[in-house]
């Protein structure tokens, strides 16, 4: 162990391999810069080619987001939808109401914390198992892959219900195995969040694992072999060889996980009965659903949606910028 | 130059989008058509065992179609849980909306505010059977003095208890709230595997009688405007009494805080609770459970020994949609579905308590199990505030949140009820 952490150990040499790996892809990227000329005469032609994609994107993305934004400035409840009362422009009133609401701030905080924990756990479990996949023989690898795919393929509602049953205080096997009597996991705030976190990690690690596993397979075997010959431990190889080589993949997987875990709905809704005891396990999406659809305050619900959208955009853009500032290509 | 053309194009496009895409509002203005033939569409709720209800309804419809030549009635049974979405959709799209619907009486004010229900005051007053409708049922179809439907059946809750357990412990059926609480605790102490009285943090309608029995109220009306009264001293006493039932000495908060009404009835029916607050409509479920033949029902006791706690007057109504193009036919079908005869048959088939006092008296004489519920009704029932805000208060879980905050020890009664009152007042204020 001490050999590896010594400054003269392989750690010093690794950056060069890493550069070599990245260097290999560079010529291709560079070649694009050397022939910019053919673009000009095209004029409208490129637009024609992307038009179908743009139209679909515009229809499926821009229009709903536009509607969401518009409704968030309106007084828009069931009475307005069904024509009982006229729709009224409220300006920023929905937003001021939202930010004056203690519960909203609390939910926002809980969502950020919960999503962060979920992302960290998912990435840790997914990456660890991906490395494990490359280390084991065919049969256990197949078993692990099948188990992960099973978790991946399970519908969220089914998965949540099964987890809830496993942890049921009266009938669940987990309490019996742990010997903690009839402990109710959904009663305490943190135990309920922990339970949901376990389910979220369980159903989202396969994506991380499979993607990272594919990435590791693409890393030239001689580099890994060289590191192993130099006596690098698994952790060292991961940190100094694999992780830098897999950077683009990890970026995508992280951004995906952030977005998924921030928007978690089904698990909370099913496992904590719509937000837990006295709403202690509410996250933004469930809260927005409660406002918009349970109590028909579509305007307020849309405002929550817009806030969620902005936060996710900010996190994603901030993360990408951070990476770029570190001099990394995406 | 090219750029500016493109920009102009984009701007024009954007402007067109803005103009075209304001959020939708459907016109549920009253239809001016009143066709005397054609298809009349009806939505009724799907019951746990729907066959008997369907048979009664089919007979009513056969009679209706015979009386009105050239009409065709289609009935759809919709699940209660998804009624909110379905009814909202019906209000939003009159084209595919039914003409006649069954709806829960707590939804009346909200549906009226949404502009969905037709005012049938004139027809209701002219209806020969209407005078025997009991006053609480009439109140449940009335908003601002106008009638928006006909009461279909009432539902009230009473105290179910295990006769074998109480006899074994030498206890009698409780006659006051204090005795109810002490009985519950003595059962739990003697039989730790049972809940004394199954209560639920999300069981609003089981908790309300405690508030009313102590002289409290949910809200007070003044000149058509409501203000919350949930934080008044009397209401707090009721909340205190109800929440004192959560704990290891009766119903552990860890399990009971999240329970709703159905969960408590299920606990009782499966033999896990010695007492529960259940409705006349729970009778079939309890009969189908393990405790069949080992239980009895009495009215939920009030504060004074021998008194009855005011119960919540639940139930469903039949209404006509404002958008109907067969108004006369729809009103006639509504009256036939909610008639004395149909209600009597539905009671025999489903156990739904009739809304007519005379039909109800006859029903109680026939089936003794109804007696405690009829007694409860006779002792006076209460209703939730007839404000459109109630739907919002109900669906944003204001009261369950309050009870859960108290039983989980997050807030004391005073703080939790003050918060709930604030949320209720916000909703009342917004709804005016």
Coordinates of C-alpha atoms in Angstrom, one line a residue, chain A residues 183-323:
Chain A
X183 CA -39.7 -1.1 13.2
X184 CA -41.7 1.2 10.8
X185 CA -39.3 2.5 8.2
X186 CA -41.7 5.0 6.8
X187 CA -42.4 6.7 10.1
X188 CA -39.2 8.6 10.7
X189 CA -38.2 11.2 8.2
X190 CA -34.6 10.0 7.6
X191 CA -35.4 6.3 7.7
X192 CA -38.1 6.9 5.1
X193 CA -35.7 8.9 2.9
X194 CA -33.2 6.1 3.3
X195 CA -35.7 3.5 2.2
X196 CA -36.5 5.5 -0.9
X197 CA -32.8 6.1 -1.5
X198 CA -32.1 2.4 -1.5
X199 CA -34.9 1.8 -4.1
X200 CA -33.8 4.7 -6.3
X201 CA -30.2 3.4 -6.2
X202 CA -31.3 -0.1 -6.9
X203 CA -33.3 0.9 -10.0
X204 CA -30.8 3.4 -11.4
X205 CA -27.4 1.8 -10.8
X206 CA -27.7 -0.6 -13.8
X207 CA -27.7 2.3 -16.3
X208 CA -24.5 3.6 -14.7
X209 CA -23.0 0.2 -14.5
X210 CA -23.7 -0.9 -18.1
X211 CA -22.5 2.4 -19.5
X212 CA -19.3 2.6 -17.5
X213 CA -18.7 -1.1 -18.2
X214 CA -18.9 -0.4 -21.9
X215 CA -16.5 2.5 -21.4
X216 CA -14.0 0.4 -19.6
X217 CA -14.1 -2.2 -22.3
X218 CA -13.1 0.5 -24.8
X219 CA -10.0 1.5 -22.8
X220 CA -7.0 -0.2 -24.4
X221 CA -6.1 -3.3 -22.5
X222 CA -2.3 -2.6 -22.6
X223 CA -2.7 0.5 -20.5
X224 CA -4.5 -1.4 -17.8
X225 CA -2.0 -4.1 -18.1
X226 CA 0.9 -1.7 -17.8
X227 CA -0.6 -0.1 -14.7
X228 CA -1.1 -3.6 -13.2
X229 CA 2.5 -4.5 -13.9
X230 CA 3.6 -1.4 -12.2
X231 CA 1.8 -2.7 -9.2
X232 CA -1.2 -0.2 -9.1
X233 CA -4.1 -1.3 -6.9
X234 CA -7.6 -1.5 -8.2
X235 CA -8.4 1.9 -6.6
X236 CA -5.3 3.5 -8.0
X237 CA -6.1 2.1 -11.5
X238 CA -9.6 3.5 -11.2
X239 CA -8.6 6.9 -10.0
X240 CA -5.6 7.5 -12.2
X241 CA -6.3 5.5 -15.4
X242 CA -9.9 4.6 -15.8
X243 CA -11.7 7.6 -14.4
X244 CA -9.8 10.1 -16.6
X245 CA -10.2 7.9 -19.6
X246 CA -13.9 7.5 -18.9
X247 CA -14.4 11.2 -18.2
X248 CA -16.9 11.9 -21.1
X249 CA -19.0 8.9 -20.1
X250 CA -18.9 9.8 -16.4
X251 CA -20.0 13.3 -17.3
X252 CA -23.0 12.0 -19.2
X253 CA -23.9 9.5 -16.5
X254 CA -23.6 12.1 -13.7
X255 CA -25.8 14.7 -15.6
X256 CA -28.4 12.0 -16.3
X257 CA -28.4 10.9 -12.7
X258 CA -28.7 14.4 -11.4
X259 CA -31.7 15.0 -13.6
X260 CA -33.4 11.7 -12.8
X261 CA -32.8 11.9 -9.1
X262 CA -33.9 15.5 -8.9
X263 CA -37.1 14.6 -10.6
X264 CA -37.9 11.5 -8.6
X265 CA -41.6 11.1 -8.2
X266 CA -43.0 7.6 -8.3
X267 CA -40.8 6.2 -5.5
X268 CA -41.7 8.9 -3.1
X269 CA -45.3 8.9 -4.1
X270 CA -45.7 5.2 -3.7
X271 CA -43.4 4.4 -0.8
X272 CA -44.3 7.3 1.5
X273 CA -47.9 7.4 0.6
X274 CA -47.7 10.7 -1.3
X275 CA -45.1 12.6 0.8
X276 CA -44.8 10.9 4.2
X277 CA -46.2 11.6 7.6
X278 CA -47.2 15.3 7.7
X279 CA -45.5 15.8 4.3
X280 CA -42.0 15.2 5.8
X281 CA -40.8 13.3 2.7
X282 CA -42.1 15.6 0.0
X283 CA -39.8 16.4 -2.9
X284 CA -40.3 19.1 -5.5
X285 CA -42.0 16.9 -8.1
X286 CA -44.5 15.4 -5.7
X287 CA -45.1 18.8 -4.2
X288 CA -45.8 20.2 -7.6
X289 CA -48.2 17.3 -8.3
X290 CA -50.0 18.0 -5.1
X291 CA -50.4 21.7 -5.9
X292 CA -51.2 21.3 -9.6
X293 CA -53.4 18.2 -9.8
X294 CA -54.6 17.3 -6.3
X295 CA -55.7 20.9 -5.4
X296 CA -56.0 22.1 -9.0
X297 CA -53.8 25.1 -8.6
X298 CA -52.2 24.7 -12.0
X299 CA -50.6 28.1 -12.0
X300 CA -48.8 27.4 -8.8
X301 CA -47.8 23.9 -9.9
X302 CA -46.4 25.3 -13.1
X303 CA -44.3 27.8 -11.2
X304 CA -42.8 24.9 -9.2
X305 CA -42.1 23.2 -12.5
X306 CA -40.4 26.3 -13.9
X307 CA -38.3 26.5 -10.7
X308 CA -37.3 22.9 -11.1
X309 CA -36.4 23.4 -14.7
X310 CA -34.2 26.4 -13.9
X311 CA -32.4 24.6 -11.1
X312 CA -31.6 21.6 -13.3
X313 CA -30.4 23.9 -16.1
X314 CA -28.2 25.8 -13.6
X315 CA -26.8 22.6 -12.1
X316 CA -26.1 21.0 -15.5
X317 CA -24.6 24.1 -17.1
X318 CA -22.5 24.9 -13.9
X319 CA -21.2 21.3 -13.9
X320 CA -20.2 21.4 -17.6
X321 CA -18.5 24.8 -17.2
X322 CA -16.6 23.5 -14.2
X323 CA -15.3 20.7 -16.2

